[in-house]
Amino acid sequence: MLRWVALILVLVLIALQVKLWSGTGGVHGVETLRAAVKKQGEDNDKLTQRNQALGADVSDLKHGEQAVEARARAELGLIKPGETFYQVVEKPGATQAPASATSTNGNP
């Protein structure tokens, strides 16, 4: 009788080990899910940083008049009334003098 109980317990143990190592939801499946969760966490961190940057931009645009003006000047070419717009076009191949060669106080 004890021999049959031991045999049944060994067979159950073998069946559970087979299911653990090769079945659905086994060790391989768990490792795959852990890798997927890790990758998703990294993606979420990147998206969180992007959302924080966009939130800061939105807040700045809502409360900061200078940010709106700077964006309008850069993207839309805003010129305020009374301002004169000058566009400097350099000749192709022309080089500028280095800043260290010019003196602001008149001494060489």
Short mmCIF file of N, CA, C and O in Angstrom, two decimals:
data_model
loop_
_atom_site.label_atom_id
_atom_site.label_comp_id
_atom_site.label_asym_id
_atom_site.label_seq_id
_atom_site.Cartn_x
_atom_site.Cartn_y
_atom_site.Cartn_z
N MET A 1 0.82 -1.18 0.00
CA MET A 1 0.00 0.00 0.00
C MET A 1 0.87 1.26 0.00
O MET A 1 0.58 2.20 -0.73
N LEU A 2 1.90 1.31 0.82
CA LEU A 2 2.80 2.45 0.90
C LEU A 2 3.54 2.64 -0.42
O LEU A 2 3.80 3.77 -0.84
N ARG A 3 3.83 1.53 -1.07
CA ARG A 3 4.52 1.59 -2.36
C ARG A 3 3.65 2.30 -3.40
O ARG A 3 4.14 3.09 -4.20
N TRP A 4 2.34 2.06 -3.41
CA TRP A 4 1.43 2.67 -4.37
C TRP A 4 1.30 4.17 -4.09
O TRP A 4 1.27 4.98 -5.02
N VAL A 5 1.23 4.56 -2.87
CA VAL A 5 1.14 5.97 -2.51
C VAL A 5 2.40 6.70 -2.95
O VAL A 5 2.35 7.79 -3.53
N ALA A 6 3.56 6.08 -2.71
CA ALA A 6 4.82 6.68 -3.13
C ALA A 6 4.90 6.79 -4.65
O ALA A 6 5.34 7.81 -5.19
N LEU A 7 4.44 5.76 -5.36
CA LEU A 7 4.45 5.78 -6.82
C LEU A 7 3.54 6.88 -7.35
O LEU A 7 3.90 7.62 -8.27
N ILE A 8 2.36 7.01 -6.77
CA ILE A 8 1.42 8.06 -7.21
C ILE A 8 2.01 9.45 -6.94
O ILE A 8 1.93 10.34 -7.78
N LEU A 9 2.61 9.62 -5.78
CA LEU A 9 3.23 10.91 -5.46
C LEU A 9 4.38 11.25 -6.40
O LEU A 9 4.55 12.39 -6.82
N VAL A 10 5.19 10.25 -6.77
CA VAL A 10 6.28 10.48 -7.72
C VAL A 10 5.73 10.84 -9.08
O VAL A 10 6.24 11.75 -9.76
N LEU A 11 4.66 10.15 -9.53
CA LEU A 11 4.05 10.47 -10.83
C LEU A 11 3.44 11.88 -10.83
O LEU A 11 3.58 12.63 -11.81
N VAL A 12 2.81 12.27 -9.73
CA VAL A 12 2.27 13.63 -9.63
C VAL A 12 3.40 14.65 -9.66
O VAL A 12 3.30 15.69 -10.33
N LEU A 13 4.48 14.37 -8.95
CA LEU A 13 5.64 15.26 -8.96
C LEU A 13 6.23 15.41 -10.35
O LEU A 13 6.53 16.52 -10.79
N ILE A 14 6.36 14.31 -11.07
CA ILE A 14 6.88 14.36 -12.45
C ILE A 14 5.94 15.16 -13.34
O ILE A 14 6.38 16.00 -14.14
N ALA A 15 4.63 14.95 -13.21
CA ALA A 15 3.66 15.68 -14.03
C ALA A 15 3.73 17.18 -13.74
O ALA A 15 3.68 18.00 -14.67
N LEU A 16 3.86 17.53 -12.47
CA LEU A 16 3.96 18.95 -12.13
C LEU A 16 5.25 19.57 -12.65
O LEU A 16 5.26 20.72 -13.11
N GLN A 17 6.35 18.85 -12.60
CA GLN A 17 7.62 19.35 -13.12
C GLN A 17 7.55 19.57 -14.63
O GLN A 17 8.04 20.57 -15.14
N VAL A 18 6.93 18.62 -15.33
CA VAL A 18 6.80 18.76 -16.79
C VAL A 18 5.97 20.00 -17.11
O VAL A 18 6.32 20.79 -17.99
N LYS A 19 4.86 20.17 -16.39
CA LYS A 19 4.02 21.36 -16.62
C LYS A 19 4.77 22.64 -16.28
O LYS A 19 4.67 23.64 -16.99
N LEU A 20 5.54 22.61 -15.21
CA LEU A 20 6.30 23.79 -14.79
C LEU A 20 7.33 24.20 -15.83
O LEU A 20 7.46 25.38 -16.15
N TRP A 21 8.06 23.27 -16.37
CA TRP A 21 9.16 23.59 -17.27
C TRP A 21 8.76 23.72 -18.72
O TRP A 21 9.43 24.40 -19.48
N SER A 22 7.67 23.07 -19.15
CA SER A 22 7.35 23.12 -20.58
C SER A 22 5.94 23.58 -20.88
O SER A 22 5.62 23.87 -22.02
N GLY A 23 5.08 23.68 -19.91
CA GLY A 23 3.68 24.00 -20.17
C GLY A 23 3.43 25.50 -20.27
O GLY A 23 4.31 26.34 -20.07
N THR A 24 2.19 25.82 -20.59
CA THR A 24 1.76 27.20 -20.66
C THR A 24 1.81 27.80 -19.25
O THR A 24 1.35 27.19 -18.30
N GLY A 25 2.39 28.97 -19.12
CA GLY A 25 2.52 29.59 -17.81
C GLY A 25 3.69 29.05 -17.02
O GLY A 25 3.81 29.30 -15.84
N GLY A 26 4.57 28.33 -17.70
CA GLY A 26 5.73 27.77 -17.03
C GLY A 26 6.86 28.79 -16.92
O GLY A 26 6.67 30.00 -17.09
N VAL A 27 8.04 28.29 -16.66
CA VAL A 27 9.21 29.15 -16.45
C VAL A 27 9.50 30.00 -17.68
O VAL A 27 9.76 31.20 -17.58
N HIS A 28 9.43 29.39 -18.86
CA HIS A 28 9.71 30.14 -20.10
C HIS A 28 8.69 31.26 -20.30
O HIS A 28 9.05 32.39 -20.65
N GLY A 29 7.44 30.96 -20.06
CA GLY A 29 6.39 31.98 -20.21
C GLY A 29 6.57 33.13 -19.24
O GLY A 29 6.36 34.30 -19.57
N VAL A 30 6.96 32.81 -18.01
CA VAL A 30 7.17 33.84 -17.00
C VAL A 30 8.34 34.74 -17.38
O VAL A 30 8.26 35.97 -17.25
N GLU A 31 9.42 34.16 -17.87
CA GLU A 31 10.57 34.96 -18.28
C GLU A 31 10.21 35.87 -19.46
O GLU A 31 10.65 37.02 -19.53
N THR A 32 9.42 35.34 -20.39
CA THR A 32 8.98 36.16 -21.53
C THR A 32 8.14 37.34 -21.04
O THR A 32 8.32 38.47 -21.51
N LEU A 33 7.25 37.08 -20.11
CA LEU A 33 6.41 38.16 -19.58
C LEU A 33 7.24 39.18 -18.80
O LEU A 33 6.99 40.38 -18.88
N ARG A 34 8.23 38.72 -18.05
CA ARG A 34 9.09 39.66 -17.32
C ARG A 34 9.85 40.57 -18.27
O ARG A 34 9.98 41.77 -18.02
N ALA A 35 10.35 40.01 -19.37
CA ALA A 35 11.05 40.83 -20.36
C ALA A 35 10.10 41.85 -20.99
O ALA A 35 10.47 43.01 -21.20
N ALA A 36 8.87 41.42 -21.29
CA ALA A 36 7.89 42.33 -21.88
C ALA A 36 7.52 43.44 -20.91
O ALA A 36 7.39 44.62 -21.30
N VAL A 37 7.39 43.11 -19.63
CA VAL A 37 7.05 44.13 -18.62
C VAL A 37 8.20 45.12 -18.47
O VAL A 37 7.98 46.33 -18.35
N LYS A 38 9.44 44.63 -18.49
CA LYS A 38 10.60 45.51 -18.38
C LYS A 38 10.67 46.48 -19.56
O LYS A 38 10.87 47.68 -19.38
N LYS A 39 10.45 45.96 -20.77
CA LYS A 39 10.48 46.81 -21.96
C LYS A 39 9.35 47.84 -21.91
O LYS A 39 9.55 49.01 -22.24
N GLN A 40 8.17 47.42 -21.49
CA GLN A 40 7.04 48.34 -21.40
C GLN A 40 7.31 49.42 -20.35
O GLN A 40 6.96 50.58 -20.54
N GLY A 41 7.96 49.06 -19.26
CA GLY A 41 8.31 50.04 -18.24
C GLY A 41 9.27 51.08 -18.78
O GLY A 41 9.14 52.28 -18.50
N GLU A 42 10.26 50.64 -19.57
CA GLU A 42 11.21 51.58 -20.19
C GLU A 42 10.48 52.51 -21.15
O GLU A 42 10.74 53.72 -21.19
N ASP A 43 9.58 51.94 -21.96
CA ASP A 43 8.80 52.77 -22.88
C ASP A 43 7.95 53.78 -22.12
O ASP A 43 7.83 54.94 -22.53
N ASN A 44 7.36 53.33 -21.03
CA ASN A 44 6.54 54.24 -20.23
C ASN A 44 7.37 55.37 -19.64
O ASN A 44 6.90 56.51 -19.57
N ASP A 45 8.58 55.06 -19.21
CA ASP A 45 9.46 56.11 -18.67
C ASP A 45 9.78 57.16 -19.72
O ASP A 45 9.76 58.37 -19.45
N LYS A 46 10.08 56.71 -20.94
CA LYS A 46 10.37 57.65 -22.03
C LYS A 46 9.15 58.52 -22.32
O LYS A 46 9.26 59.73 -22.51
N LEU A 47 7.98 57.89 -22.37
CA LEU A 47 6.76 58.64 -22.66
C LEU A 47 6.42 59.60 -21.52
O LEU A 47 5.90 60.69 -21.76
N THR A 48 6.71 59.21 -20.29
CA THR A 48 6.47 60.10 -19.15
C THR A 48 7.35 61.34 -19.25
O THR A 48 6.87 62.46 -19.02
N GLN A 49 8.61 61.15 -19.61
CA GLN A 49 9.51 62.30 -19.79
C GLN A 49 9.01 63.21 -20.90
O GLN A 49 9.02 64.43 -20.77
N ARG A 50 8.57 62.61 -22.01
CA ARG A 50 8.05 63.40 -23.12
C ARG A 50 6.80 64.17 -22.70
O ARG A 50 6.64 65.35 -23.02
N ASN A 51 5.92 63.51 -21.95
CA ASN A 51 4.70 64.17 -21.48
C ASN A 51 5.01 65.32 -20.53
O ASN A 51 4.35 66.36 -20.57
N GLN A 52 6.02 65.14 -19.68
CA GLN A 52 6.40 66.22 -18.77
C GLN A 52 6.95 67.41 -19.55
O GLN A 52 6.63 68.57 -19.23
N ALA A 53 7.74 67.14 -20.58
CA ALA A 53 8.26 68.24 -21.41
C ALA A 53 7.13 68.96 -22.13
O ALA A 53 7.09 70.20 -22.18
N LEU A 54 6.18 68.20 -22.66
CA LEU A 54 5.05 68.82 -23.35
C LEU A 54 4.18 69.59 -22.36
O LEU A 54 3.66 70.67 -22.69
N GLY A 55 4.01 69.06 -21.17
CA GLY A 55 3.24 69.76 -20.13
C GLY A 55 3.89 71.08 -19.76
O GLY A 55 3.20 72.08 -19.54
N ALA A 56 5.21 71.07 -19.67
CA ALA A 56 5.93 72.31 -19.37
C ALA A 56 5.75 73.32 -20.50
O ALA A 56 5.56 74.52 -20.25
N ASP A 57 5.79 72.86 -21.75
CA ASP A 57 5.56 73.74 -22.89
C ASP A 57 4.15 74.34 -22.85
O ASP A 57 3.96 75.53 -23.07
N VAL A 58 3.17 73.49 -22.56
CA VAL A 58 1.79 73.96 -22.50
C VAL A 58 1.62 74.99 -21.39
O VAL A 58 1.01 76.04 -21.58
N SER A 59 2.18 74.69 -20.22
CA SER A 59 2.10 75.62 -19.10
C SER A 59 2.77 76.95 -19.45
O SER A 59 2.25 78.02 -19.14
N ASP A 60 3.92 76.87 -20.08
CA ASP A 60 4.65 78.08 -20.46
C ASP A 60 3.85 78.89 -21.47
O ASP A 60 3.79 80.12 -21.40
N LEU A 61 3.21 78.20 -22.42
CA LEU A 61 2.42 78.91 -23.43
C LEU A 61 1.16 79.51 -22.82
O LEU A 61 0.70 80.57 -23.25
N LYS A 62 0.59 78.86 -21.81
CA LYS A 62 -0.62 79.38 -21.18
C LYS A 62 -0.32 80.60 -20.31
O LYS A 62 -1.09 81.54 -20.26
N HIS A 63 0.82 80.59 -19.62
CA HIS A 63 1.08 81.63 -18.62
C HIS A 63 2.20 82.59 -19.02
O HIS A 63 2.37 83.60 -18.36
N GLY A 64 2.95 82.27 -20.03
CA GLY A 64 4.08 83.13 -20.39
C GLY A 64 3.86 83.81 -21.72
O GLY A 64 3.81 83.18 -22.76
N GLU A 65 3.73 85.11 -21.68
CA GLU A 65 3.53 85.88 -22.91
C GLU A 65 4.79 85.87 -23.78
O GLU A 65 4.71 85.86 -25.00
N GLN A 66 5.94 85.82 -23.14
CA GLN A 66 7.20 85.83 -23.89
C GLN A 66 7.36 84.55 -24.70
O GLN A 66 7.88 84.58 -25.81
N ALA A 67 6.91 83.43 -24.16
CA ALA A 67 7.03 82.17 -24.89
C ALA A 67 6.15 82.19 -26.13
O ALA A 67 6.56 81.73 -27.20
N VAL A 68 4.96 82.72 -26.00
CA VAL A 68 4.06 82.82 -27.15
C VAL A 68 4.67 83.73 -28.21
O VAL A 68 4.67 83.42 -29.41
N GLU A 69 5.20 84.86 -27.76
CA GLU A 69 5.81 85.81 -28.69
C GLU A 69 7.03 85.21 -29.38
O GLU A 69 7.21 85.35 -30.60
N ALA A 70 7.87 84.53 -28.62
CA ALA A 70 9.07 83.92 -29.21
C ALA A 70 8.71 82.85 -30.23
O ALA A 70 9.31 82.78 -31.31
N ARG A 71 7.70 82.05 -29.91
CA ARG A 71 7.28 81.01 -30.86
C ARG A 71 6.67 81.64 -32.12
O ARG A 71 6.92 81.21 -33.23
N ALA A 72 5.88 82.70 -31.94
CA ALA A 72 5.28 83.38 -33.09
C ALA A 72 6.35 84.03 -33.96
O ALA A 72 6.27 83.99 -35.18
N ARG A 73 7.37 84.59 -33.34
CA ARG A 73 8.46 85.19 -34.12
C ARG A 73 9.24 84.13 -34.90
O ARG A 73 9.57 84.33 -36.06
N ALA A 74 9.52 83.02 -34.23
CA ALA A 74 10.34 81.99 -34.87
C ALA A 74 9.57 81.23 -35.94
O ALA A 74 10.09 80.99 -37.03
N GLU A 75 8.32 80.87 -35.64
CA GLU A 75 7.59 79.99 -36.56
C GLU A 75 6.74 80.75 -37.58
O GLU A 75 6.56 80.30 -38.70
N LEU A 76 6.23 81.92 -37.18
CA LEU A 76 5.31 82.63 -38.06
C LEU A 76 5.87 83.94 -38.60
O LEU A 76 5.22 84.61 -39.39
N GLY A 77 7.06 84.33 -38.15
CA GLY A 77 7.67 85.57 -38.63
C GLY A 77 7.00 86.82 -38.10
O GLY A 77 6.86 87.80 -38.81
N LEU A 78 6.55 86.79 -36.85
CA LEU A 78 5.86 87.93 -36.24
C LEU A 78 6.77 89.14 -36.17
O LEU A 78 7.93 89.06 -35.79
N ILE A 79 6.24 90.28 -36.57
CA ILE A 79 6.91 91.57 -36.44
C ILE A 79 5.91 92.50 -35.76
O ILE A 79 4.79 92.67 -36.22
N LYS A 80 6.32 93.10 -34.66
CA LYS A 80 5.43 93.99 -33.92
C LYS A 80 5.26 95.30 -34.67
O LYS A 80 6.13 95.71 -35.44
N PRO A 81 4.15 95.97 -34.42
CA PRO A 81 3.97 97.30 -35.03
C PRO A 81 5.07 98.23 -34.54
O PRO A 81 5.42 98.26 -33.37
N GLY A 82 5.64 98.99 -35.45
CA GLY A 82 6.70 99.92 -35.12
C GLY A 82 8.09 99.32 -35.25
O GLY A 82 9.08 100.04 -35.17
N GLU A 83 8.19 98.03 -35.41
CA GLU A 83 9.49 97.39 -35.58
C GLU A 83 9.85 97.37 -37.06
O GLU A 83 8.98 97.34 -37.93
N THR A 84 11.13 97.41 -37.32
CA THR A 84 11.62 97.31 -38.70
C THR A 84 12.36 95.99 -38.82
O THR A 84 13.22 95.67 -38.00
N PHE A 85 12.03 95.25 -39.84
CA PHE A 85 12.64 93.94 -40.05
C PHE A 85 13.81 94.08 -41.01
O PHE A 85 13.67 94.64 -42.09
N TYR A 86 14.96 93.61 -40.61
CA TYR A 86 16.15 93.60 -41.46
C TYR A 86 16.57 92.15 -41.66
O TYR A 86 16.71 91.40 -40.70
N GLN A 87 16.77 91.80 -42.89
CA GLN A 87 17.26 90.45 -43.18
C GLN A 87 18.65 90.59 -43.77
O GLN A 87 18.85 91.26 -44.78
N VAL A 88 19.63 89.98 -43.13
CA VAL A 88 21.02 90.06 -43.56
C VAL A 88 21.32 88.80 -44.38
O VAL A 88 21.19 87.69 -43.89
N VAL A 89 21.71 89.01 -45.61
CA VAL A 89 22.06 87.90 -46.49
C VAL A 89 23.54 88.02 -46.80
O VAL A 89 24.00 89.01 -47.35
N GLU A 90 24.30 87.01 -46.43
CA GLU A 90 25.74 87.03 -46.68
C GLU A 90 26.03 86.47 -48.06
O GLU A 90 25.32 85.60 -48.55
N LYS A 91 27.10 87.00 -48.64
CA LYS A 91 27.51 86.50 -49.95
C LYS A 91 28.07 85.09 -49.79
O LYS A 91 28.74 84.80 -48.80
N PRO A 92 27.82 84.23 -50.74
CA PRO A 92 28.37 82.87 -50.65
C PRO A 92 29.89 82.92 -50.66
O PRO A 92 30.50 83.64 -51.44
N GLY A 93 30.53 82.19 -49.77
CA GLY A 93 31.98 82.11 -49.71
C GLY A 93 32.61 83.22 -48.90
O GLY A 93 33.81 83.22 -48.68
N ALA A 94 31.85 84.21 -48.46
CA ALA A 94 32.41 85.30 -47.65
C ALA A 94 32.66 84.79 -46.25
O ALA A 94 31.85 84.09 -45.67
N THR A 95 33.82 85.16 -45.72
CA THR A 95 34.14 84.74 -44.36
C THR A 95 34.15 85.95 -43.46
O THR A 95 34.53 87.05 -43.86
N GLN A 96 33.76 85.75 -42.21
CA GLN A 96 33.76 86.84 -41.26
C GLN A 96 35.10 86.85 -40.53
O GLN A 96 35.76 85.83 -40.39
N ALA A 97 35.48 88.06 -40.06
CA ALA A 97 36.71 88.17 -39.28
C ALA A 97 36.48 87.51 -37.93
O ALA A 97 35.40 87.62 -37.37
N PRO A 98 37.49 86.83 -37.40
CA PRO A 98 37.31 86.21 -36.09
C PRO A 98 37.06 87.26 -35.02
O PRO A 98 37.56 88.37 -35.09
N ALA A 99 36.29 86.91 -34.03
CA ALA A 99 35.90 87.85 -32.99
C ALA A 99 37.11 88.31 -32.16
O ALA A 99 37.15 89.41 -31.68
N SER A 100 38.12 87.45 -32.03
CA SER A 100 39.29 87.81 -31.25
C SER A 100 40.17 88.84 -31.96
O SER A 100 40.95 89.54 -31.33
N ALA A 101 40.03 89.01 -33.27
CA ALA A 101 40.87 89.94 -34.02
C ALA A 101 40.36 91.37 -33.88
O ALA A 101 41.11 92.31 -34.06
N THR A 102 39.07 91.55 -33.56
CA THR A 102 38.54 92.91 -33.41
C THR A 102 38.59 93.29 -31.95
O THR A 102 38.41 92.48 -31.06
N SER A 103 38.84 94.57 -31.70
CA SER A 103 38.94 95.05 -30.35
C SER A 103 37.81 96.02 -30.08
O SER A 103 37.49 96.88 -30.92
N THR A 104 37.19 95.92 -28.90
CA THR A 104 36.05 96.79 -28.59
C THR A 104 36.48 98.10 -27.95
O THR A 104 35.74 99.06 -27.98
N ASN A 105 37.67 98.17 -27.39
CA ASN A 105 38.09 99.40 -26.73
C ASN A 105 39.01 100.25 -27.58
O ASN A 105 39.50 101.26 -27.14
N GLY A 106 39.31 99.87 -28.78
CA GLY A 106 40.12 100.66 -29.69
C GLY A 106 41.60 100.37 -29.59
O GLY A 106 42.39 100.90 -30.36
N ASN A 107 42.06 99.61 -28.62
CA ASN A 107 43.47 99.25 -28.50
C ASN A 107 43.74 97.96 -29.25
O ASN A 107 42.96 97.05 -29.19
N PRO A 108 44.90 97.89 -29.94
CA PRO A 108 45.20 96.67 -30.70
C PRO A 108 45.56 95.51 -29.81
O PRO A 108 45.84 95.50 -28.71
#
